[in-house]
Coordinates of C-alpha atoms in Angstrom, one line a residue:
X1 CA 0.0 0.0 0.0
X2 CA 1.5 3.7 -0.7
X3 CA 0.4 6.5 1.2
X4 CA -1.4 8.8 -0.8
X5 CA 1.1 11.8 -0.2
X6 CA 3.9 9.8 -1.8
X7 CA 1.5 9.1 -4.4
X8 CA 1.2 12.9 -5.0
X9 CA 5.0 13.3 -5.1
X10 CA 4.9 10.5 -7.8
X11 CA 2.6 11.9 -10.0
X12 CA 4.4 15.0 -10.0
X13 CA 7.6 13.3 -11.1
X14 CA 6.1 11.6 -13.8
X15 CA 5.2 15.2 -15.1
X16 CA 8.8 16.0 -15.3
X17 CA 9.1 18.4 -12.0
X18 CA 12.5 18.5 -10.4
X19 CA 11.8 21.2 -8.0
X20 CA 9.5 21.6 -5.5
X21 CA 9.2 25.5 -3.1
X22 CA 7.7 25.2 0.5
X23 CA 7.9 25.4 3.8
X24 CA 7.5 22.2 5.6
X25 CA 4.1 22.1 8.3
X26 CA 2.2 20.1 10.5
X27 CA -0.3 19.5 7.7
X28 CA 1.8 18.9 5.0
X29 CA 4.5 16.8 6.1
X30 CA 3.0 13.8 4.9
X31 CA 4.0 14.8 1.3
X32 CA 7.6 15.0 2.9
X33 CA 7.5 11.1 3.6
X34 CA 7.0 10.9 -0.3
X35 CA 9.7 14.0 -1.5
X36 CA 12.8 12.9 0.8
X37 CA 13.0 9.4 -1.2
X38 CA 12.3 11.0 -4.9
X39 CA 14.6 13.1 -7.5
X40 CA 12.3 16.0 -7.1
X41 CA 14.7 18.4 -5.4
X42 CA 13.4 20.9 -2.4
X43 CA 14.1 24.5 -1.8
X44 CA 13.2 26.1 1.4
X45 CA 11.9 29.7 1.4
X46 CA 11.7 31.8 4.6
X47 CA 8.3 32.9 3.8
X48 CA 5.5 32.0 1.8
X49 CA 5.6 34.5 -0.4
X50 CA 9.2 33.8 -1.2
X51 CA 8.4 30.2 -2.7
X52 CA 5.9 32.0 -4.6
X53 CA 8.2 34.4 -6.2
X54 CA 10.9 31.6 -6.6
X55 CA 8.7 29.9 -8.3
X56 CA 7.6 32.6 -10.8
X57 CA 11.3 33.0 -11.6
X58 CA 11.6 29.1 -12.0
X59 CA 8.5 29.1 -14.4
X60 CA 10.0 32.6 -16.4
X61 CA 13.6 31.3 -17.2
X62 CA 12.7 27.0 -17.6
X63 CA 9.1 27.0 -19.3
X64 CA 8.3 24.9 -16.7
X65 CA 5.6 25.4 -14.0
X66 CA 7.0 26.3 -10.8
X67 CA 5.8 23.9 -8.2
X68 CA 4.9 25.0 -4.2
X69 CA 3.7 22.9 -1.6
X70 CA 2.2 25.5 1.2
X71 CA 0.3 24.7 4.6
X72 CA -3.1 25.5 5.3
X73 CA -4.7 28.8 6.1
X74 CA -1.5 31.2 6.6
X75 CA 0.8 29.3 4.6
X76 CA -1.7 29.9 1.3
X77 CA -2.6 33.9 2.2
X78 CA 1.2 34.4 2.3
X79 CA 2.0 33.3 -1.2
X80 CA -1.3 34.8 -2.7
X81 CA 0.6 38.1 -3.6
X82 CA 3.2 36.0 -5.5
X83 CA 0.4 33.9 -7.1
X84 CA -1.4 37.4 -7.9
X85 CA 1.9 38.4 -9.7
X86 CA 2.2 35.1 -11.5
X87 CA -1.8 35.3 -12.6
X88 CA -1.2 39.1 -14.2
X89 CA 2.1 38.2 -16.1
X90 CA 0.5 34.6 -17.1
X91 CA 3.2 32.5 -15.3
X92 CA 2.4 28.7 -15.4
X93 CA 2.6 27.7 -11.1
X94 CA 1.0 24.9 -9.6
X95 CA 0.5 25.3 -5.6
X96 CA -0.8 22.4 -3.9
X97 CA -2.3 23.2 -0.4
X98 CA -3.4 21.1 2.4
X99 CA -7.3 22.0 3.9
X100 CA -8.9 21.3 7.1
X101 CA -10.6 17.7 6.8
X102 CA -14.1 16.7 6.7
X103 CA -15.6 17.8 9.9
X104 CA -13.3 20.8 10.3
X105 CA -13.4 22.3 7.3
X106 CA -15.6 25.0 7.3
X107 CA -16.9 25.0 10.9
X108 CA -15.8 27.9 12.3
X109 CA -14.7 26.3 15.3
X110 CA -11.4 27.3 15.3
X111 CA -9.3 24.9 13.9
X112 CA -5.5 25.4 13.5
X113 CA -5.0 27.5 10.0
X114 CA -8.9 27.0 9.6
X115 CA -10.0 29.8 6.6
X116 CA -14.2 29.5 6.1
X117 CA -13.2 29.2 2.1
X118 CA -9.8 28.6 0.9
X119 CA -10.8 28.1 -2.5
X120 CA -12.8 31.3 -2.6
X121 CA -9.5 33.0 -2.1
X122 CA -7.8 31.4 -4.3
X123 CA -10.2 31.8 -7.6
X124 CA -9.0 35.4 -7.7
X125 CA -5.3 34.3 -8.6
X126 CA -6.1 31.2 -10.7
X127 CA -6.7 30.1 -13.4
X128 CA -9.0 27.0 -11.7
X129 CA -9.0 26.3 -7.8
X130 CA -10.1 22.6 -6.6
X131 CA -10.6 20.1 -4.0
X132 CA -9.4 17.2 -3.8
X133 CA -12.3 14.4 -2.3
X134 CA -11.1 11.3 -3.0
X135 CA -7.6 10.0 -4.0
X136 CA -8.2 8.8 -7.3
X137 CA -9.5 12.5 -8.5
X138 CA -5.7 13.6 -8.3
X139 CA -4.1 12.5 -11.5
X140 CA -6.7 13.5 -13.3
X141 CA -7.2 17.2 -11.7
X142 CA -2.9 17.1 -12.3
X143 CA -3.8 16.4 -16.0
X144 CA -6.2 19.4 -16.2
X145 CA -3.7 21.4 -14.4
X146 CA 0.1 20.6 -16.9
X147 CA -2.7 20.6 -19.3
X148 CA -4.2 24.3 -18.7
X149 CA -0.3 25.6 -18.6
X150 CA 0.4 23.9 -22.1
X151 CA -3.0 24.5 -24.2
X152 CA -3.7 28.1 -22.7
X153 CA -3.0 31.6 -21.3
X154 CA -0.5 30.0 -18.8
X155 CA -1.4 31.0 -15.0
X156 CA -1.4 29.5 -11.4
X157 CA -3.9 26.2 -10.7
X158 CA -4.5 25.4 -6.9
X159 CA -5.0 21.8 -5.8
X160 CA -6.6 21.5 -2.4
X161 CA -5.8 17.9 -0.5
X162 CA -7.9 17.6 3.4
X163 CA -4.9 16.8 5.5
X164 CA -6.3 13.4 7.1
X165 CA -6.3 12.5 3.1
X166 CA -2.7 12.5 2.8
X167 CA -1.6 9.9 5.4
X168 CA -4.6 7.4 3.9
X169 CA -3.1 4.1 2.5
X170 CA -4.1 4.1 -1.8
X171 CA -4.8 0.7 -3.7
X172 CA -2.3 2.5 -6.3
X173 CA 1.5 2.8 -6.0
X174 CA 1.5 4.6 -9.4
X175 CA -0.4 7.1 -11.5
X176 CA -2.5 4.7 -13.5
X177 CA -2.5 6.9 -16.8
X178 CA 0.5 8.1 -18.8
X179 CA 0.2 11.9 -19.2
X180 CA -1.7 13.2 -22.0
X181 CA 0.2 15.4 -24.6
X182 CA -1.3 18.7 -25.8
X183 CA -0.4 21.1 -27.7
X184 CA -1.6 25.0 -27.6
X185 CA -4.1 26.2 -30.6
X186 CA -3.4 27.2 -34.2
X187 CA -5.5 30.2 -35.2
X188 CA -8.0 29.8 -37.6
X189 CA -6.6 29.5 -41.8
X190 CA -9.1 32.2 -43.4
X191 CA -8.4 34.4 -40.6
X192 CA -4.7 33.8 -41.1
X193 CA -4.7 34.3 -44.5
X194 CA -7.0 38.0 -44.2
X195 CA -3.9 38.9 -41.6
X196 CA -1.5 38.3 -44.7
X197 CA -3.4 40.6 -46.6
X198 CA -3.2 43.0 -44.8
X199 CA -0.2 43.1 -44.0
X200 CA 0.8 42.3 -47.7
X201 CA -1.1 45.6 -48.7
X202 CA 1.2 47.7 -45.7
X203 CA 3.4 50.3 -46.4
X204 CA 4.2 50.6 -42.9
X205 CA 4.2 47.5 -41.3
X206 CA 4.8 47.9 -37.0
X207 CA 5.0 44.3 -34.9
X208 CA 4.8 44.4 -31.3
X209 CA 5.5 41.4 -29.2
X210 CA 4.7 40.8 -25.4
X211 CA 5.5 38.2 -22.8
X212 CA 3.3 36.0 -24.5
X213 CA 5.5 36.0 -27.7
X214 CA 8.8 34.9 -26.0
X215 CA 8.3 31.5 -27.1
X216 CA 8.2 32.8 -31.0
X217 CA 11.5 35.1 -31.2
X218 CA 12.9 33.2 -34.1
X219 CA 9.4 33.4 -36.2
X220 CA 9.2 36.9 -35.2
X221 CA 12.6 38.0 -36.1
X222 CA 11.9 36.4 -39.4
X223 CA 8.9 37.9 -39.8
X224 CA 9.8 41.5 -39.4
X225 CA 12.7 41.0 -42.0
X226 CA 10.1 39.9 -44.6
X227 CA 7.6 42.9 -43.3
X228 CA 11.1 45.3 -43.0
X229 CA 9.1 46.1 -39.8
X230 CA 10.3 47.4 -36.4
X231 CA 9.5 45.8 -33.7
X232 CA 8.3 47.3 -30.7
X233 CA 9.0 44.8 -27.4
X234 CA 6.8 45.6 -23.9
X235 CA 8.9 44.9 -21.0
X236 CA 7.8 41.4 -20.8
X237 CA 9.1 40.9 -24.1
X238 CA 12.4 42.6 -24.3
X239 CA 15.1 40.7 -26.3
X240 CA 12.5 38.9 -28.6
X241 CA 15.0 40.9 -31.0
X242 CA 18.4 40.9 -29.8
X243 CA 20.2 44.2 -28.6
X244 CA 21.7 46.1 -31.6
X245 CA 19.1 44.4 -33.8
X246 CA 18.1 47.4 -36.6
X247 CA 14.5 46.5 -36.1
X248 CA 14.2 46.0 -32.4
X249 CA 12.9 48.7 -30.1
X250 CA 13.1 48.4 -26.4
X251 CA 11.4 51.3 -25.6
X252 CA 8.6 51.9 -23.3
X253 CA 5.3 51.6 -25.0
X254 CA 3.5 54.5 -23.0
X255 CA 6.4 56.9 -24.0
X256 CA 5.8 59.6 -26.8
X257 CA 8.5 57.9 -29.6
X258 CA 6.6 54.4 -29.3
X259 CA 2.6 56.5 -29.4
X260 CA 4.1 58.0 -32.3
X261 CA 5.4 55.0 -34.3
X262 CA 1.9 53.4 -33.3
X263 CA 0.1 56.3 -35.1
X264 CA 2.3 56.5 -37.9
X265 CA 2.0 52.6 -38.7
X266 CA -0.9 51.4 -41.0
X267 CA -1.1 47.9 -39.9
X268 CA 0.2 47.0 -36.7
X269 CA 0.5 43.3 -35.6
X270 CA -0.2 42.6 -31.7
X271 CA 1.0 39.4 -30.6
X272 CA 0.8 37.9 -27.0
X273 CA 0.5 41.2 -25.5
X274 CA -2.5 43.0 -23.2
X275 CA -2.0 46.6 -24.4
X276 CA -2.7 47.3 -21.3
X277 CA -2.4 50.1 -18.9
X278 CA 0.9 49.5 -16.9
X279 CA 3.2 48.7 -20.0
X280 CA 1.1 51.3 -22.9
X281 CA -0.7 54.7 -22.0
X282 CA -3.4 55.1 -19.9
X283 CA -5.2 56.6 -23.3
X284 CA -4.9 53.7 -25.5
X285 CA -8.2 52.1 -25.9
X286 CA -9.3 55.6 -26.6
X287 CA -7.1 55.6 -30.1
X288 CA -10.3 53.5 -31.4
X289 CA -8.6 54.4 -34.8
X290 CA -5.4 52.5 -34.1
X291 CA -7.8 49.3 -33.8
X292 CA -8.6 49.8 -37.6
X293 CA -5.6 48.9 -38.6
X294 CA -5.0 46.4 -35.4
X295 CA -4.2 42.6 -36.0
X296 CA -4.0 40.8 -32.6
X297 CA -2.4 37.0 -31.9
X298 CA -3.3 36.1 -28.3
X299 CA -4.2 32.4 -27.1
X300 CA -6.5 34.2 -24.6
X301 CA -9.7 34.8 -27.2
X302 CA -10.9 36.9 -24.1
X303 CA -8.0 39.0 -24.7
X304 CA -8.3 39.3 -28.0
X305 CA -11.5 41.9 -27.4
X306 CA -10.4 43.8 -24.5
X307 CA -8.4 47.2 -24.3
X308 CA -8.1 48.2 -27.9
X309 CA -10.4 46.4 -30.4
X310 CA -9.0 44.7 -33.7
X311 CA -10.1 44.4 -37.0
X312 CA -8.6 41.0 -36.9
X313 CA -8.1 38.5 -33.6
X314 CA -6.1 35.4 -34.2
X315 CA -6.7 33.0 -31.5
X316 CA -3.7 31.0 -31.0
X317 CA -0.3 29.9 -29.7
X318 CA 2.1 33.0 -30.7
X319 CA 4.9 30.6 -32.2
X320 CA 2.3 28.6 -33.8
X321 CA 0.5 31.4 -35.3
X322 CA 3.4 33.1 -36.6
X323 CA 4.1 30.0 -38.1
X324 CA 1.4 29.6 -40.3
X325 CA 1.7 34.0 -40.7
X326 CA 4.9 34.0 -42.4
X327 CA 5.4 32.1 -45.4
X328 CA 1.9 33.6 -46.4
X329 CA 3.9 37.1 -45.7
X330 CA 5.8 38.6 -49.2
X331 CA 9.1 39.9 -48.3
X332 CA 10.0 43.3 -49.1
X333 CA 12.9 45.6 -50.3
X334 CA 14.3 47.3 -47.6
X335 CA 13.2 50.5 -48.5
X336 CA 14.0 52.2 -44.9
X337 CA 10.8 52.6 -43.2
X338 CA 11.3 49.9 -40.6
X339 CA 15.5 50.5 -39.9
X340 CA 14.6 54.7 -40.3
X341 CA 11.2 54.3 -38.2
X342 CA 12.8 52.4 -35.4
X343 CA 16.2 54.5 -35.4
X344 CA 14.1 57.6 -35.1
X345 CA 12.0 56.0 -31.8
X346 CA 15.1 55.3 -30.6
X347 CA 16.4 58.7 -30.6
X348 CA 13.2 60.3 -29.9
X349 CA 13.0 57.9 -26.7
X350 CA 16.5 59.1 -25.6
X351 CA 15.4 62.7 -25.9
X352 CA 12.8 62.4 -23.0
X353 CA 15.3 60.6 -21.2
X354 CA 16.8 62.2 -17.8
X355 CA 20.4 62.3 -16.9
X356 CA 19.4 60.0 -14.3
X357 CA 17.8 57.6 -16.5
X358 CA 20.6 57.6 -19.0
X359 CA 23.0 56.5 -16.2
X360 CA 20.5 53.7 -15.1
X361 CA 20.3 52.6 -18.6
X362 CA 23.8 52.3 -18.8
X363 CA 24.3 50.4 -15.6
X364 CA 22.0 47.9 -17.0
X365 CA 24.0 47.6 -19.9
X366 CA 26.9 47.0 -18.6
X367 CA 25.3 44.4 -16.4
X368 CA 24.0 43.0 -19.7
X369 CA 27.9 43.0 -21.5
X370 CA 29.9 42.5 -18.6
X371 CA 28.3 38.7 -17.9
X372 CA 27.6 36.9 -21.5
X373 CA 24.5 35.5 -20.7
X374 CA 23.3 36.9 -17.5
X375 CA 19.5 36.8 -16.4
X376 CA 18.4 40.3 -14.5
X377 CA 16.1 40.1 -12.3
X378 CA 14.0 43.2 -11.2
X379 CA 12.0 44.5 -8.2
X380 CA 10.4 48.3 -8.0
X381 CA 13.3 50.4 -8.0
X382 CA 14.4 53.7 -10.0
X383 CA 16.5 51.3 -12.4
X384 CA 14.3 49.2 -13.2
X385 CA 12.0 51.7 -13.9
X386 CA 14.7 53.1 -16.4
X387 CA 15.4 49.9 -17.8
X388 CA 11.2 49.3 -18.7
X389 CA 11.3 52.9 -20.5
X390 CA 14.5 51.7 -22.5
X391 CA 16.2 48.8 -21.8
X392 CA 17.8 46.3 -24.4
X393 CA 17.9 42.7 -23.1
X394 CA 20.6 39.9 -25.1
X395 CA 17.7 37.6 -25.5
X396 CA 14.0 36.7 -24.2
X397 CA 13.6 35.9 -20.7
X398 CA 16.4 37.8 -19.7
X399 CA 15.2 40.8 -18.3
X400 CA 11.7 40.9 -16.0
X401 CA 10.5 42.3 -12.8
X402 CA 7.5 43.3 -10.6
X403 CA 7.1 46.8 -11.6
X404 CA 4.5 46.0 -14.2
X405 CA 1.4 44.1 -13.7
X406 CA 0.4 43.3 -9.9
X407 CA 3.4 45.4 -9.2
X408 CA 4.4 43.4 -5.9
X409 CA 7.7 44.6 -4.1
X410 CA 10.4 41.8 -2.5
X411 CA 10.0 40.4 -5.8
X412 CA 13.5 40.5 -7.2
X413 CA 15.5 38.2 -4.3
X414 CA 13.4 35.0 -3.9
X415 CA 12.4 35.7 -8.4
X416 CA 16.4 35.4 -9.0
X417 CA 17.0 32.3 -6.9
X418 CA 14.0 30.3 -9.2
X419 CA 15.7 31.6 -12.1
X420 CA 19.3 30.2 -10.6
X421 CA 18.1 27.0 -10.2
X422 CA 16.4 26.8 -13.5
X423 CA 19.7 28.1 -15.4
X424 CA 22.5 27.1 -13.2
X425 CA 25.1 28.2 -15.8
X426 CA 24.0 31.1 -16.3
X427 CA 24.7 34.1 -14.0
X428 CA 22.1 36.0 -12.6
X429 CA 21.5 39.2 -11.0
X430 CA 18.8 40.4 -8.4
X431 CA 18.4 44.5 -9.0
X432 CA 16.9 45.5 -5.7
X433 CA 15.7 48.6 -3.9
X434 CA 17.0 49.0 -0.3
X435 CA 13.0 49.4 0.9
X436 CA 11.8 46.2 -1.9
X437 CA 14.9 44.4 0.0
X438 CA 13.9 44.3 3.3
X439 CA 10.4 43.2 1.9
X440 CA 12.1 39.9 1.5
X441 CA 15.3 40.4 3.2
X442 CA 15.8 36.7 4.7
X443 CA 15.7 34.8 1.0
X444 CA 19.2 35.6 1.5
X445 CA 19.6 32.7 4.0
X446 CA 18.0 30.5 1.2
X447 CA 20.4 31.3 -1.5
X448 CA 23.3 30.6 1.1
X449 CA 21.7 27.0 2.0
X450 CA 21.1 26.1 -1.5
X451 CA 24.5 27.0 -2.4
X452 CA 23.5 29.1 -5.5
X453 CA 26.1 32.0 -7.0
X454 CA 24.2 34.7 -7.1
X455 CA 24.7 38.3 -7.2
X456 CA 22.6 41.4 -5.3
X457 CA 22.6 44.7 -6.9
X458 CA 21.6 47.2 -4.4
X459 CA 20.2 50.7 -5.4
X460 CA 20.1 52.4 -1.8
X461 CA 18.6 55.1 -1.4
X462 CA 17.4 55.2 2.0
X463 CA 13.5 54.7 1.7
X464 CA 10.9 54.1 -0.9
X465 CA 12.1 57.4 -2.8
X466 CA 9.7 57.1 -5.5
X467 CA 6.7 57.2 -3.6
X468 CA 8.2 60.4 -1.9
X469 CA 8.8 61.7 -5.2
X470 CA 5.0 61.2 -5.8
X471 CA 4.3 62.9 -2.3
X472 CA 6.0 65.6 -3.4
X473 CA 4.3 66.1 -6.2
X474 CA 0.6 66.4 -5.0
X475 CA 2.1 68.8 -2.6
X476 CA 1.7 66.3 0.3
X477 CA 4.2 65.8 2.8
X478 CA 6.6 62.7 3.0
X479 CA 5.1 60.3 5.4
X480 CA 6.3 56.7 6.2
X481 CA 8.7 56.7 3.3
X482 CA 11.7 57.9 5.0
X483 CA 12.2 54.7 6.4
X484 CA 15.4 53.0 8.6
X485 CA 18.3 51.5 6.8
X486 CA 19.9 48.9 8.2
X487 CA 24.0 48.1 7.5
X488 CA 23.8 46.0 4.3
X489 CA 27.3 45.0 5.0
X490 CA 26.8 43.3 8.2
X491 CA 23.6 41.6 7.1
X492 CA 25.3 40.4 4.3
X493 CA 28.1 38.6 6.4
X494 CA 25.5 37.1 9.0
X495 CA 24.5 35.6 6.0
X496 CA 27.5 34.3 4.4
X497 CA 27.1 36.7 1.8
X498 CA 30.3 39.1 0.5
X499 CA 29.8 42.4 0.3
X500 CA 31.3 45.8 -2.0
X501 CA 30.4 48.9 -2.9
X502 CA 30.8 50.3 -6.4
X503 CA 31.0 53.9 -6.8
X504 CA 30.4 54.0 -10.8
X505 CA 30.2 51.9 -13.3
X506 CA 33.3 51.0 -13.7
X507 CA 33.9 49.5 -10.4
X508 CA 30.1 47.9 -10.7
X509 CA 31.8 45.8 -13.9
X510 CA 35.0 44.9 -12.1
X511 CA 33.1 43.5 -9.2
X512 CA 30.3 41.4 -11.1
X513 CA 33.0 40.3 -13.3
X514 CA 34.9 39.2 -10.3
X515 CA 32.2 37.4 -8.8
X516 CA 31.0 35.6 -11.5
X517 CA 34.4 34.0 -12.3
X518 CA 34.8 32.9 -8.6
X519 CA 30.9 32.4 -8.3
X520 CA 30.7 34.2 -5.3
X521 CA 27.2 35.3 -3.8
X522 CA 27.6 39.0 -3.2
X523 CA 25.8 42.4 -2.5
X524 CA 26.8 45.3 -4.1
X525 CA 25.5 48.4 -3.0
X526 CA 25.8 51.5 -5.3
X527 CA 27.2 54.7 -3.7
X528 CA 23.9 56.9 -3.7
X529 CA 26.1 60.1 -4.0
X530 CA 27.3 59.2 -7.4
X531 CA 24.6 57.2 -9.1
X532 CA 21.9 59.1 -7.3
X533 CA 21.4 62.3 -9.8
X534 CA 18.2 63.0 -10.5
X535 CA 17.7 66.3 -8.3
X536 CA 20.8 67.5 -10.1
X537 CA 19.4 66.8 -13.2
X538 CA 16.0 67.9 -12.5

């Protein structure tokens, strides 16, 4: 007889998952009994939340879905803000909870970590929420879950298991059914072939690509050649087209150069992106004309009809789609409209630049061509903020943060280590705020017990400065945003972390250079008094 938490743990490694993210508890240690034996490999968070966010940065960098196993009641409220965060960008993570048990659950009486509805709260971040109510159910719920992350908009599942249910003996030692392949949708032929047309018939031709269209950077590089059409990346979906690339534009979509290049355009191609509000302006589904001339690829047909209206929706896998778009698509002499419109955005974008943001820009770059290879990983800081109005990542997935979206803090720590453990050869960065930090501040002890290079980059500047900026603004005095700093150095050592400080850019690349050669796990704090300009260059 097996237990039916080992049977859990077996059905998960028969879906390929090598990592699991949790917090061992009272009510989940029976799918311990079943983990300590297997190949699936545990990582230990200090908080909730923190498996959460490691697990988004897992799911971002692998293509995998990030796994979490979190306790009842507290345990599933503390990683709801990462799960929000995963549910906005569309990250594929699977969190399996225990619940009170028949008898308990639900009554109000008190229980340890009782909720009155843990599903309830859960349906807001899921894609599906369900409870398990008898063991055979779970293989099949797991099938609707891997197959929900392959065949559509990717986003968080919540499995539900009463704890008495775990330590119950199973007639079954293995999943009885192999697992089901799927594959996303194609869109539809005709409406294929009327996106050809149009886009056939354009003089000028704009693409933009979103997070959704990382998986397609080959077909859309090809693509735009044929079109000789820039291509505009969100922030999700910097590096679709290389740094340096003629046609690529990592500019912010809500700035002026990228509004103009959308107006100018007379077919633009949308694909696996929102247009929405937090990565294009506020006024967009106003430019009802821009939808004239709109052809959309989302696999979300939901999607497909919300902010600005298309003439033409293509419901599908972006890869796919853009599969079936190109050979369809004529190629063009490069008659300069896509090089000249996207060297012109680029300039234009540099113009409303500050002297600030120019510097932050650069730091990022040098990040970027200092370590071949290197993931970055952002919180809500002023850098990252820099880098999502003009940032040029190497190559999808290499470049992503909070500050879009749910727009969580503490992000960028625990989001880093996922994306360590799911490129181990690769270096990575965490690009933190001194007040997003401390949000998540002990993740450092979980980088030091799994052993994992990693390096900190710490933009201090004493207190959530941009929302005092803000204050400031509406003429209302600076309250609880001026808040302590603690001495980064000595936290670093208590956790086995180095520790430097770079006082420009050129000590910055010495030091991350240094570091990654000896992989070393290190904080590097910026000197505010050189890096921090933007009063000077207001």
């Amino acid at each position: 007889m097996t237990k039916f938490g080992r049977f859990v743990v077996e059905c998960l490694a028969g879906y390929g998952v090598e990592h699991v993210f949790g917090i061992p508890g009272v009510h989940t240690i029976e799918l311990y009994r079943g983990l300590a034996g297997s190949a699936i490999r545990h990582v230990t968070p200090r908080h909730e939340q923190g498996a959460g966010f490691m697990a988004d940065g897992y799911a971002r960098v692998s293509g995998k879905p990030g796994v979490c196993f979190i306790i009842t009641g507290p345990g599933l409220t503390n990683i709801a803000t990462a799960m929000g965060q995963a549910y906005s960008d569309s990250i594929p993570m699977l969190v399996i909870s225990t619940v009170n048990s028949a008898g308990a659950l639900g009554s109000g009486e008190g229980h340890l970590h009782e909720l009155p509805d843990q599903r309830q709260l859960m349906r807001q971040v899921t894609a599906f929420s369900h409870t398990i109510h008898d063991p055979q159910e779970f293989e099949t719920v797991l099938a609707r879950a891997f197959a929900t992350f392959e065949s559509s908009r990717p986003r968080p599942v919540h499995i539900e298991i009463p704890v008495e249910m775990l330590a119950r003996d199973v007639g079954f030692a293995r999943p009885p059914h192999g697992r089901v392949p799927t594959a996303p949708p194609a869109a539809h032929p005709k409406a294929v072939a009327e996106a050809a047309r149009l886009l056939n018939n354009a003089q000028r031709p704009l693409l933009i690509a979103g997070g959704g269209a990382t998986g397609a950077a080959r077909e859309i590089e090809d693509l735009a050649s044929r079109l000789q059409a820039p291509v505009l990346m969100t922030i999700n979906g910097r590096g679709i087209l290389p740094a340096g690339h003629p046609l690529g534009l990592s500019v912010s979509a809500a700035s002026a150069a990228a509004l103009d290049l959308m107006e100018r355009a007379d077919v633009i191609l949308a694909i696996g992106t929102e247009l929405g509000p937090t990565d294009f302006d506020e006024t967009l589904t106003s430019r009802r004309s821009l939808g004239e001339r709109l052809v959309r690829v989302d696999i979300d047909p939901e999607q497909l009809v919300r902010s600005l209206r298309p003439a033409i929706g293509l419901v599908g896998d972006s890869k796919a789609t853009i599969e079936a778009l190109g050979p369809s698509v004529r190629r063009k002499e490069a008659d300069g409209w896509g090089r000249t419109a996207a060297s012109h955005a680029r300039q234009a974008l540099a113009n409303e630049l500050t002297a600030a943001q120019h510097i932050q820009i650069a730091m990022l770059e040098t990040l970027r061509d200092t370590l071949p290879g290197v993931i970055i990983v952002g919180d809500s800081n002023q850098p990252v903020y820099a880098g999502c109005m003009g940032f040029a990542a190497a190559a999808p997935k290499t470049f992503f943060n909070s500050a879009t979206g749910y727009g969580t803090l503490g992000y960028g720590l625990p989001a880093a280590l996922g994306a360590k453990i799911a490129a181990p050869q690769l270096p990575v960065v965490a690009l933190m705020g001194d007040g997003g930090l401390q949000f998540t501040l002990a993740e450092l002890g979980s980088v030091t017990e799994h052993g994992a290079p990693l390096i900190v980059v710490l933009w201090n500047n004493n207190g959530y400065h941009e929302i005092e900026k803000a204050m400031l603004r509406a003429d209302i005095d600076p309250l609880g945003v001026r808040i302590f700093t603690p001495d980064f150095r000595s936290i670093a050592a208590a956790f086995d972390w180095q520790h430097e400080t770079a006082r420009n850019i050129a000590e910055l690349s010495k030091i991350v250079r240094n570091a990654a050669a000896t992989g070393a796990r290190i904080v590097v704090e910026l000197d505010e008094a050189v890096f921090r300009i933007e009063e000077a260059s207001a």
